[in-house]
Amino acid sequence: MRKLSFLIAGAAVAALSGTAFAQFASGYSWKTGPEIYTHVCQGCHMPDGKGATGAGMYPALAGNRKLASPLYPVLVMLKGQKAMPSFSDLTDDQIAAVANYVRGNFGNSFPGTVTAEQVKALRAQAVQQQMRAPG
Amino acid sequence: MTEDLSGAISRRSLFAMIGKTAGIAVMYEAMASMAYAAESTFKGPIKLAGAPMGASVLILGSGWAGMVSAYELRKAGYKVQILEYNNRAGGRNWSLYGGDTYTELGGFTQHVGFDKGLYLNPGPWRIPHHHRGVLHYAQLLGVQLEPFIQLNYNAYVHSTAAFGGKPKRYREVEADFDGYIAELLSKSMRQGALDQAVTKEDREILLAALKNWGALDNNYAYTKSEKQSDRRGFLHPPGGGMDAMPIPSDPLSLDDMIQSRMWSAIGASKSYDVQQTMFQPVGGMGMLGKAFGKELADVIRFNSKVIDIKQDASGVTATYVDTVKGGAPQTAHGDYCICTIPASVLSQIPINVGAPMQAAINNLPYSASTKVGLQMKRRFWEEDEAIYGGITYTDQPNRMIGYPSSDFFKKGKGVLLAAYTFGSGAVEYTAMSPAERVQKTLDYTANIHPQARTEFDTGVGVGWHRVPFTLGCAGSWTEATRAAHYKDICAIDGRIMLAGEHVSMIPAWQEGAVLSALDAVQRLHSHIVQGA
């Protein structure tokens, strides 16, 4: 059943988008922490890591005490949080790299590092986003 | 599907995909139940009457859902008031025109340099003929609609990995795909491979159908001919006088056609959401929100950022701050409240609803999407390439080029929707500065239309996660979250109801917001009347 619904969702994406070229398999090609941050995270958390405020807000990563726990950013990326979609289409290596990057930059210097193995161990909790073409 | 495509695809698996018609029918049924192919359930204008004397409803947000709610409830006799964060009505129904200034989250400001009358629709840009709710209000508001051209056989399909990066006309791709599939099917049918699936009598009919569908010759082969070129286009089309003899074109080879993956563009205009006929308002999608805002001008309070929503036995109070004048927080009150604030924002506002509705609000991620409009000094796609409206599909990150469906043959400038992205591509586009979005999009466009390099004038790019009033494109439900929370997001919680595209099975379409609001006001009204 799970597999069936995945196939259905996939077919719907293809039908809606019509651009099911191989390159559009979800995911990101970037390798290092700064690359991943620049091309993925800063869309919301902003180039300076300070977040932003409009009708609602994006939390700052700079000086964010929640990052003191090394696995906190990992779980947020794997599962998403409220309106933030999951970024489980990042690989274990990518998640570890960018988690370490945000924990050690923007004025942060939280001790400890995240390894890809630790991310892998949490994979079971990952939430898969549905990629759909909006109207 | 993308999974399948990342690996090599064999002729057999392609063939199997086509042949499984029963499976496809079942799949579409399942898709319909998940709203992927859902049609509007609009039943015609609603008529509410008999609001209790003096009863009031506070509405939060003046997008489609908020304005439909306000309009219908006011008509029924309720006192209505809308609080709106923006300085305009419409919400995601929005067009950017020359002279507009748009500042996204992070403070990046764009000054739109389009010529008069030209625009980009950062949000919705097309209305299906069966979105009867939206069409009803467009008519009611006197907003003029014109055809939106979705499918253009003369637009391109482009892949950086196929045919040296040279685009193919949509008609070539579709004709060759259909032709080869028809040939393969008829071959296996004549070899008896499908004898178990079809009766002998049906087989003869099907063979005739395949010949007709695929433009096959008398030997059931898809071969270079006038008949074939009548589908895929001629090298030299039939003319008049001396030089009139047509010269057929060469089809792509079967292998090239399969390997190019360009066939994946064929499904794009087949889905129910985008089947012709489609419409757009003359002058930009934003004309609808603008007209509705005018109709409700005396009940909308702009520049009002809601920071708290509280209900008690006597009603609902929203606390808000004036984003322009500042000052102490103010309050607005209604006996009831229809809240259309996107869940991305509402999940950050204290609101005393029950745990189930709060959980629904808290468990709805918002998807990424980006649009980039490029103004060109002349409409070269029309003048040089005979492309009038429609969409080119590409495997580059910009994904699509949408050609304007208005002002055909007009001299002067035109605006291309030169990028329309979603998924991880949209995330990356959003992470760029506006200038980068425009520059990248220009580069991608020039790979398909080299004229773009010299004809480019100015551009604007909107990434929906940076849009201050929504923080995302649309509510991104999954089957699992629907099962867990959809009922609760639609509930009446004390004196509060939610409405918007996120409270519908047609997410990310305007019709979803309209239908959600119509359902909310009808249920709220009967709830109030029965309780009165």
XYZ file of C-alpha atoms in Angstrom:
667
model
C 0.000 0.000 0.000
C 2.797 2.336 0.923
C 4.541 1.548 -2.329
C 1.356 2.014 -4.305
C 0.698 5.447 -2.870
C 4.258 6.451 -3.595
C 3.835 5.422 -7.206
C 0.588 7.293 -7.456
C 2.159 10.421 -6.046
C 5.066 10.066 -8.424
C 2.811 9.638 -11.412
C 0.797 12.656 -10.377
C 3.936 14.733 -10.170
C 4.908 13.670 -13.645
C 1.451 14.353 -14.976
C 1.313 17.782 -13.424
C 4.814 18.923 -14.087
C 5.425 17.137 -17.313
C 9.107 17.615 -16.763
C 10.148 14.292 -15.361
C 13.633 14.545 -16.812
C 16.197 12.546 -14.874
C 17.772 15.705 -13.520
C 14.619 16.495 -11.599
C 14.909 13.591 -9.243
C 14.710 15.457 -5.962
C 17.880 16.180 -4.077
C 20.876 18.457 -4.175
C 24.317 18.172 -5.716
C 26.248 20.322 -3.234
C 28.857 18.748 -1.003
C 30.312 21.065 1.612
C 28.531 22.718 4.513
C 28.893 26.253 3.147
C 27.712 25.146 -0.301
C 24.641 23.441 1.064
C 23.829 26.367 3.317
C 24.206 28.864 0.468
C 22.122 26.936 -2.044
C 19.456 25.486 0.226
C 19.141 26.877 3.760
C 19.672 30.566 3.184
C 16.463 30.820 1.191
C 14.738 31.108 4.578
C 17.427 31.416 7.244
C 19.141 34.126 5.177
C 22.777 34.591 4.133
C 23.735 35.940 7.560
C 21.934 33.163 9.455
C 19.774 35.706 11.212
C 16.411 34.581 9.857
C 13.748 37.100 8.868
C 10.382 38.444 9.925
C 7.251 39.180 7.923
C 3.708 38.104 8.776
C 5.541 35.219 10.451
C 9.225 34.638 11.019
C 12.121 32.351 10.187
C 14.244 31.634 13.250
C 17.837 32.797 13.380
C 20.484 30.103 13.405
C 23.040 32.626 14.623
C 23.094 32.369 18.411
C 20.324 29.768 18.429
C 20.797 27.790 21.648
C 18.779 24.870 20.308
C 21.765 24.082 18.101
C 23.764 23.224 21.214
C 22.347 19.720 20.797
C 24.196 18.285 17.778
C 21.281 16.145 16.655
C 18.687 18.921 16.874
C 19.376 20.359 13.388
C 19.610 16.817 12.017
C 16.135 15.920 13.231
C 14.665 19.189 11.987
C 16.094 18.545 8.538
C 14.929 14.930 8.472
C 11.431 15.564 9.786
C 10.666 19.186 9.077
C 9.107 21.395 11.710
C 5.739 23.119 11.467
C 5.766 24.978 8.134
C 9.368 24.027 7.409
C 9.337 21.084 5.009
C 11.608 18.164 5.709
C 14.880 18.141 3.811
C 15.213 14.391 3.899
C 16.250 14.453 0.241
C 19.645 15.665 1.481
C 22.007 12.711 1.963
C 23.411 11.658 5.335
C 26.722 13.282 4.415
C 25.036 16.502 3.340
C 22.960 16.760 6.499
C 26.009 16.139 8.681
C 28.053 18.698 6.745
C 25.514 21.483 6.956
C 24.605 20.715 10.579
C 28.274 21.089 11.486
C 28.465 24.249 9.422
C 25.592 26.037 11.161
C 26.788 24.876 14.588
C 30.226 26.350 13.964
C 29.473 29.525 12.028
C 27.384 32.719 12.232
C 29.060 33.353 15.567
C 28.166 29.851 16.795
C 30.821 27.560 18.238
C 28.858 24.729 19.759
C 31.021 21.787 20.784
C 30.756 18.365 19.199
C 30.289 17.252 15.617
C 27.657 15.345 13.711
C 28.659 12.322 11.629
C 26.908 10.821 8.626
C 26.539 7.616 10.660
C 24.552 9.491 13.283
C 22.279 10.877 10.593
C 21.849 7.428 9.131
C 20.808 6.096 12.521
C 17.985 8.657 12.580
C 16.839 8.021 8.992
C 13.910 5.942 10.143
C 12.325 9.152 11.439
C 12.700 10.935 8.101
C 9.582 12.423 6.533
C 9.289 12.346 2.753
C 7.994 15.506 1.136
C 5.682 15.334 -1.806
C 6.938 17.362 -4.716
C 4.007 18.785 -6.559
C 3.565 21.410 -9.174
C 1.388 24.226 -7.856
C -1.348 25.604 -10.073
C 8.104 8.255 -11.550
C 11.277 10.298 -11.271
C 12.829 7.216 -9.702
C 12.109 5.182 -12.799
C 13.507 7.854 -15.024
C 16.843 8.211 -13.309
C 17.799 4.750 -14.515
C 17.964 3.631 -18.106
C 14.557 2.854 -19.500
C 14.166 -0.075 -21.823
C 11.776 -0.188 -24.724
C 10.048 -2.978 -22.933
C 9.416 -1.049 -19.752
C 8.208 1.900 -21.757
C 5.938 -0.402 -23.652
C 4.707 -2.013 -20.447
C 3.913 1.416 -19.060
C 1.716 2.219 -22.035
C 0.045 -1.171 -22.142
C -1.190 -1.235 -18.599
C -4.343 0.656 -19.328
C -6.343 -0.999 -16.620
C -3.715 -0.026 -14.097
C -3.766 3.540 -15.294
C -7.529 3.744 -14.936
C -7.281 2.486 -11.377
C -4.451 4.902 -10.714
C -6.472 7.860 -11.931
C -9.322 6.854 -9.700
C -6.939 6.817 -6.759
C -5.482 10.136 -7.880
C -8.933 11.658 -8.006
C -9.563 10.587 -4.449
C -6.335 12.332 -3.491
C -7.382 15.459 -5.354
C -4.659 15.222 -7.961
C -7.226 15.054 -10.675
C -10.076 16.517 -8.736
C -12.654 18.765 -10.280
C -14.359 21.673 -8.660
C -17.418 20.888 -6.622
C -18.813 24.385 -7.117
C -22.596 24.091 -7.223
C -23.461 27.602 -8.297
C -23.813 30.803 -6.288
C -24.796 30.243 -2.681
C -27.692 32.048 -1.055
C -27.437 32.524 2.674
C -30.128 34.463 4.483
C -31.358 35.164 7.948
C -28.271 36.176 9.872
C -29.236 36.886 13.497
C -29.656 40.633 14.152
C -26.288 42.278 14.700
C -24.249 39.104 14.361
C -20.676 39.713 13.288
C -17.837 37.706 11.760
C -14.220 38.750 11.926
C -12.214 37.590 8.921
C -8.447 37.329 8.903
C -6.807 37.690 5.509
C -8.085 39.200 2.261
C -7.030 36.557 -0.227
C -9.638 34.559 -2.114
C -10.874 32.699 0.968
C -11.198 35.818 3.109
C -12.934 37.869 0.440
C -15.375 35.137 -0.601
C -16.221 34.673 3.097
C -16.716 38.394 3.658
C -18.761 38.871 0.495
C -21.159 36.000 1.139
C -21.562 36.647 4.866
C -22.168 40.343 4.331
C -24.804 39.502 1.765
C -26.466 37.234 4.326
C -26.695 40.118 6.781
C -23.626 39.677 8.952
C -21.394 42.516 10.010
C -17.984 41.660 8.591
C -14.513 43.079 9.023
C -11.251 41.880 7.440
C -7.757 42.336 8.820
C -5.082 42.151 6.110
C -1.304 42.077 6.570
C -0.518 43.520 3.131
C -1.339 46.987 1.860
C -3.494 45.447 -0.873
C -6.176 42.807 -1.252
C -5.698 39.517 -3.078
C -3.026 37.631 -1.159
C -1.308 35.196 -3.485
C -3.559 36.438 -6.289
C -1.032 39.031 -7.307
C 0.599 40.584 -10.346
C 3.783 42.648 -10.435
C 3.688 45.614 -12.817
C 6.187 48.217 -13.954
C 6.686 50.763 -11.189
C 5.971 48.251 -8.415
C 8.495 47.741 -5.668
C 8.703 44.353 -4.006
C 10.768 43.674 -0.908
C 11.151 40.042 0.068
C 12.171 38.569 3.402
C 15.800 39.364 4.048
C 15.226 42.882 2.752
C 16.072 42.226 -0.911
C 14.181 44.849 -2.907
C 13.261 44.710 -6.584
C 12.008 47.635 -8.630
C 9.914 46.214 -11.419
C 10.920 47.814 -14.712
C 8.267 46.340 -16.990
C 6.545 48.479 -19.612
C 2.998 49.642 -19.036
C 0.530 46.767 -19.221
C 3.178 44.051 -18.893
C 3.327 41.921 -15.778
C 4.499 38.805 -13.965
C 2.046 36.675 -11.994
C 4.240 35.409 -9.152
C 1.402 33.173 -7.983
C -1.519 31.719 -9.918
C -1.470 32.380 -13.663
C -4.198 30.202 -15.199
C -7.793 29.222 -14.491
C -9.130 25.842 -15.657
C -12.535 25.945 -17.338
C -13.914 23.730 -14.563
C -12.830 25.999 -11.699
C -16.328 27.339 -11.671
C -16.058 29.056 -8.317
C -13.273 31.378 -9.449
C -15.015 31.889 -12.790
C -18.258 32.777 -11.003
C -16.623 35.539 -8.978
C -14.701 36.800 -11.999
C -18.007 37.236 -13.805
C -19.676 38.743 -10.777
C -16.865 41.269 -10.356
C -16.861 42.141 -14.048
C -13.268 41.058 -14.560
C -12.655 40.364 -18.224
C -11.149 36.978 -19.014
C -9.223 35.871 -22.076
C -7.935 32.459 -23.186
C -4.801 31.155 -21.511
C -2.845 29.024 -23.918
C -1.516 25.954 -22.138
C -0.569 23.663 -24.989
C 1.350 24.955 -27.991
C 2.593 22.408 -30.519
C 5.048 24.951 -31.854
C 6.709 25.579 -28.472
C 9.752 23.518 -27.550
C 10.877 20.591 -25.505
C 14.494 21.062 -24.524
C 17.039 18.797 -22.911
C 20.645 19.737 -22.272
C 21.476 16.041 -22.643
C 19.795 15.358 -25.976
C 20.301 16.465 -29.588
C 23.291 18.602 -28.650
C 21.091 20.751 -26.439
C 19.007 21.847 -29.440
C 15.305 22.119 -28.626
C 12.698 20.144 -30.529
C 9.241 21.405 -31.347
C 6.586 19.870 -29.134
C 4.793 18.500 -32.210
C 7.876 16.543 -33.281
C 8.238 14.932 -29.878
C 4.590 14.033 -29.558
C 4.195 12.778 -33.125
C 7.300 10.611 -32.904
C 6.375 9.233 -29.519
C 2.837 8.394 -30.559
C 4.035 7.047 -33.916
C 6.649 4.696 -32.525
C 4.430 3.466 -29.718
C 1.669 2.786 -32.236
C 4.136 0.934 -34.427
C 5.440 -1.184 -31.547
C 1.955 -1.982 -30.336
C 0.659 -2.953 -33.730
C 3.727 -5.105 -34.307
C 3.191 -7.073 -31.115
C -0.496 -7.292 -31.834
C 0.115 -8.737 -35.264
C 2.624 -11.181 -33.755
C -0.118 -12.369 -31.429
C 1.462 -10.993 -28.279
C -1.787 -9.397 -27.150
C -4.146 -12.190 -28.125
C -5.025 -12.802 -24.517
C -5.837 -9.169 -23.927
C -8.092 -8.465 -26.918
C -10.532 -10.459 -28.975
C -9.805 -11.127 -32.637
C -12.465 -8.694 -33.705
C -11.214 -5.964 -31.400
C -7.703 -6.578 -32.633
C -8.651 -5.528 -36.161
C -10.338 -2.398 -34.875
C -7.386 -1.587 -32.652
C -4.940 -1.993 -35.504
C -6.930 0.512 -37.522
C -6.997 2.814 -34.506
C -3.240 2.565 -34.016
C -2.654 3.334 -37.664
C -4.794 6.387 -37.365
C -3.433 7.508 -33.978
C 0.231 7.070 -34.847
C 0.058 8.170 -38.511
C 1.382 4.748 -39.579
C 1.763 3.617 -43.170
C -0.050 0.658 -44.718
C 2.529 -1.708 -43.217
C 1.870 -0.299 -39.766
C 5.266 1.390 -39.726
C 6.038 4.935 -38.648
C 8.004 6.088 -41.658
C 9.074 9.327 -43.252
C 6.192 10.499 -45.406
C 3.792 13.336 -46.026
C 1.357 11.558 -43.768
C 3.920 11.533 -40.977
C 4.988 15.120 -41.568
C 1.379 16.135 -41.370
C 1.817 15.386 -37.657
C 5.421 16.277 -36.890
C 5.846 19.112 -39.364
C 7.540 19.355 -42.770
C 11.103 20.134 -43.703
C 9.507 22.327 -46.369
C 5.770 22.795 -45.852
C 3.283 22.752 -48.702
C 3.018 26.132 -50.373
C 1.561 27.832 -53.435
C 2.749 28.219 -56.980
C 6.153 27.040 -58.255
C 7.820 26.058 -55.023
C 4.764 24.439 -53.485
C 5.811 20.798 -53.249
C 6.136 19.722 -49.619
C 9.284 17.982 -48.428
C 8.760 15.649 -45.461
C 10.938 15.918 -42.381
C 13.030 13.161 -40.795
C 11.645 11.688 -37.587
C 13.845 11.284 -34.554
C 15.071 7.718 -34.244
C 13.234 5.505 -31.779
C 16.335 5.215 -29.607
C 16.975 8.961 -29.613
C 13.359 9.668 -28.801
C 13.392 7.282 -25.852
C 16.803 8.300 -24.562
C 16.076 12.022 -24.815
C 13.315 11.636 -22.199
C 11.596 14.481 -23.978
C 8.467 12.324 -24.052
C 8.005 13.214 -20.398
C 6.781 16.641 -21.526
C 3.852 15.073 -23.341
C 1.845 14.425 -20.205
C 2.127 18.023 -19.060
C -1.058 19.294 -20.663
C -3.060 16.110 -20.339
C -3.895 16.419 -16.663
C -7.354 17.608 -15.762
C -5.983 20.678 -13.993
C -4.577 22.145 -17.177
C -6.670 20.787 -20.035
C -7.791 23.380 -22.531
C -9.763 25.603 -22.288
C -8.041 27.715 -19.644
C -8.447 31.411 -18.872
C -6.579 34.388 -17.490
C -7.797 37.839 -16.535
C -6.948 40.568 -19.042
C -4.100 42.583 -17.519
C -2.817 39.994 -15.023
C -4.175 37.517 -12.496
C -4.017 40.261 -9.877
C -6.985 41.992 -11.531
C -9.251 39.557 -9.690
C -7.920 40.320 -6.223
C -7.935 44.006 -7.039
C -11.566 43.964 -8.155
C -12.657 41.922 -5.151
C -10.772 44.288 -2.852
C -12.598 47.235 -4.397
C -15.937 45.528 -3.821
C -15.032 45.041 -0.145
C -13.079 48.281 0.306
C -15.102 49.475 3.281
C -14.540 46.321 5.331
C -10.815 45.679 4.826
C -8.226 47.099 7.200
C -4.781 46.913 5.538
C -1.292 46.820 7.105
C -2.632 44.843 10.035
C -0.380 42.103 11.367
C -2.298 39.682 13.572
C -0.284 38.641 16.632
C -2.878 36.918 18.802
C -6.287 35.269 18.377
C -8.446 34.529 21.398
C -11.966 33.159 21.648
C -14.267 33.016 24.651
C -17.977 32.600 25.290
C -18.775 35.989 23.788
C -16.728 35.927 20.615
C -13.300 36.114 19.032
C -10.741 38.880 19.513
C -7.754 39.345 17.212
C -4.902 41.510 18.380
C -2.930 43.214 15.637
C -0.275 45.829 15.073
C -0.286 48.442 12.326
C 2.798 47.624 10.241
C 3.048 51.185 8.928
C 1.991 53.418 11.788
C 3.179 51.098 14.546
C 1.941 52.037 17.998
C 0.278 49.898 20.631
C -1.417 46.665 19.566
C -5.110 47.086 18.714
C -7.957 44.621 18.774
C -10.785 43.630 16.473
C -13.747 41.577 17.580
C -16.375 39.353 16.013
C -18.979 36.953 17.322
C -17.237 34.418 15.109
C -14.002 34.296 13.114
C -12.991 32.845 9.776
C -9.224 32.744 9.759
C -7.594 32.421 6.330
C -4.051 33.129 7.476
C -1.757 30.486 5.906
C -0.783 27.747 8.360
C 2.856 28.741 7.838
C 2.058 32.009 9.624
C -0.845 30.869 11.801
C 1.314 28.178 13.416
C 3.335 31.064 14.896
C 0.358 33.032 16.234
C -1.056 32.174 19.668
C -4.636 30.972 19.116
C -6.761 29.106 21.655
C -8.247 26.397 19.512
C -8.466 22.787 20.630
C -5.570 20.385 20.340
C -6.782 18.684 17.137
C -7.040 21.930 15.151
C -3.757 23.173 16.605
C -2.103 19.931 15.540
C -3.492 20.361 12.045
C -2.120 23.910 11.904
C 1.269 22.775 13.207
C 1.745 19.867 10.842
C 1.452 21.468 7.440
C 4.738 22.244 5.694
C 4.727 24.860 2.945
C 6.148 24.047 -0.448
C 8.749 25.907 -2.476
C 8.068 27.565 -5.795
C 9.722 30.293 -7.825
C 8.753 32.382 -10.800
C 10.943 34.678 -12.838
C 9.685 37.154 -15.433
C 12.027 38.503 -18.087
C 11.073 41.497 -20.183
C 12.441 41.333 -23.719
C 12.814 44.301 -26.051
C 10.774 42.531 -28.698
C 8.532 39.476 -28.890
C 11.137 37.390 -30.723
C 9.391 34.099 -29.877
C 6.519 35.296 -32.028
C 8.453 37.233 -34.666
C 11.232 34.685 -35.215
C 9.763 31.383 -34.053
C 5.973 31.622 -34.460
C 5.336 30.718 -30.828
C 2.081 32.295 -29.668
C 1.435 31.472 -26.036
C 1.941 28.049 -24.510
C 4.838 26.554 -22.644
C 8.317 25.273 -23.489
C 9.593 22.514 -21.205
C 13.266 22.145 -20.345
C 15.422 19.974 -18.106
C 17.280 23.090 -16.949
C 16.486 24.423 -13.473
C 14.088 27.040 -14.875
C 11.884 24.109 -16.036
C 9.451 26.110 -18.152
C 9.191 29.115 -20.360
C 5.664 30.450 -20.526
C 4.894 32.735 -23.460
C 2.340 35.500 -22.990
C -1.213 34.565 -24.002
C -2.096 38.159 -24.864
C -0.989 41.050 -27.085
C -0.132 38.765 -30.002
C 1.665 40.427 -32.947
C 2.107 43.577 -30.911
C 5.277 45.511 -31.614
C 7.419 46.342 -28.651
C 8.325 44.591 -25.469
C 6.953 41.424 -23.938
C 7.422 39.510 -20.702
C 8.285 35.818 -20.629
C 7.574 33.696 -17.604
C 11.083 32.339 -18.007
C 11.254 30.163 -14.891
C 8.571 28.305 -12.990
C 10.046 25.892 -10.508
C 9.049 23.701 -7.600
C 10.684 21.016 -5.475
C 14.391 21.163 -4.716
C 15.009 23.319 -7.783
C 12.734 25.980 -6.311
C 14.548 25.785 -2.985
C 17.800 26.561 -4.746
C 16.216 29.351 -6.758
C 14.799 30.874 -3.561
C 18.237 30.831 -1.937
C 19.561 33.110 -4.702
C 19.477 36.871 -4.623
C 16.846 38.338 -6.964
C 19.578 39.462 -9.369
C 21.025 35.942 -9.497
C 17.584 34.460 -10.188
C 17.189 36.777 -13.141
C 20.728 36.178 -14.434
C 20.507 32.368 -14.201
C 17.103 32.411 -15.840
C 18.430 34.538 -18.670
C 21.283 32.049 -19.200
C 18.860 29.108 -19.330
C 16.505 30.993 -21.634
C 19.345 31.855 -24.012
C 20.157 28.137 -24.364
C 16.758 27.753 -25.975
C 16.278 31.226 -27.456
C 19.728 32.685 -28.283
C 18.025 36.009 -29.064
C 17.386 36.451 -25.342
C 21.004 37.563 -24.837
C 20.614 40.680 -26.895
C 16.925 41.279 -26.387
C 16.914 41.058 -22.579
C 15.731 44.222 -20.914
C 14.823 43.694 -17.263
C 13.541 40.982 -14.954
C 12.001 40.138 -11.614
C 12.122 36.891 -9.616
C 9.924 35.771 -6.743
C 10.744 32.821 -4.475
C 7.701 31.964 -2.403
C 9.538 31.075 0.784
C 10.764 34.677 0.786
C 7.293 36.171 0.344
C 6.613 38.084 3.599
C 2.880 37.363 3.774
C 2.940 33.580 3.249
C 6.442 32.225 3.934
C 5.873 29.561 1.296
C 3.863 28.688 -1.776
C 1.099 26.417 -0.504
C 0.197 23.835 2.081
C 1.990 20.617 1.210
C -0.204 17.765 2.374
C 0.699 14.106 2.143
C -1.643 11.184 2.260
C -0.550 10.549 5.843
C -1.074 14.132 7.041
C -4.452 14.303 5.278
C -5.538 11.181 7.121
C -4.335 12.548 10.436
C -5.382 16.209 10.247
C -7.600 17.184 7.332
C -10.889 16.675 9.156
C -9.622 18.780 12.055
C -8.471 21.710 9.905
C -12.006 21.838 8.448
C -13.762 21.703 11.844
C -15.684 24.417 13.651
C -13.598 25.002 16.777
C -15.812 26.944 19.178
C -16.237 30.190 17.265
C -13.345 29.779 14.853
C -13.135 28.255 11.385
C -10.204 28.112 9.003
C -10.369 28.579 5.236
C -7.944 28.792 2.328
C -6.280 26.588 -0.251
C -4.730 24.703 2.673
C -8.258 23.717 3.796
C -9.091 22.124 0.459
C -8.332 19.126 -1.681
C -7.240 21.447 -4.506
C -4.157 22.897 -2.834
C -2.164 25.627 -4.568
C -5.103 26.499 -6.805
C -7.359 29.506 -6.299
C -10.413 27.271 -6.633
C -9.353 25.410 -3.499
C -9.510 28.645 -1.505
C -12.890 29.606 -2.989
C -14.494 26.234 -2.309
C -13.040 26.108 1.170
C -14.538 29.513 1.972
C -17.939 28.624 0.521
C -18.003 25.491 2.632
C -16.915 27.417 5.735
C -19.531 30.184 5.443
C -22.343 27.733 4.765
C -21.464 25.527 7.706
C -20.812 28.478 9.994
C -24.091 30.112 9.023
C -26.161 27.027 9.772
C -24.217 26.541 13.011
C -25.055 30.118 14.031
C -28.690 29.976 12.953
C -29.261 26.672 14.726
C -27.589 27.990 17.867
C -29.426 31.314 17.857
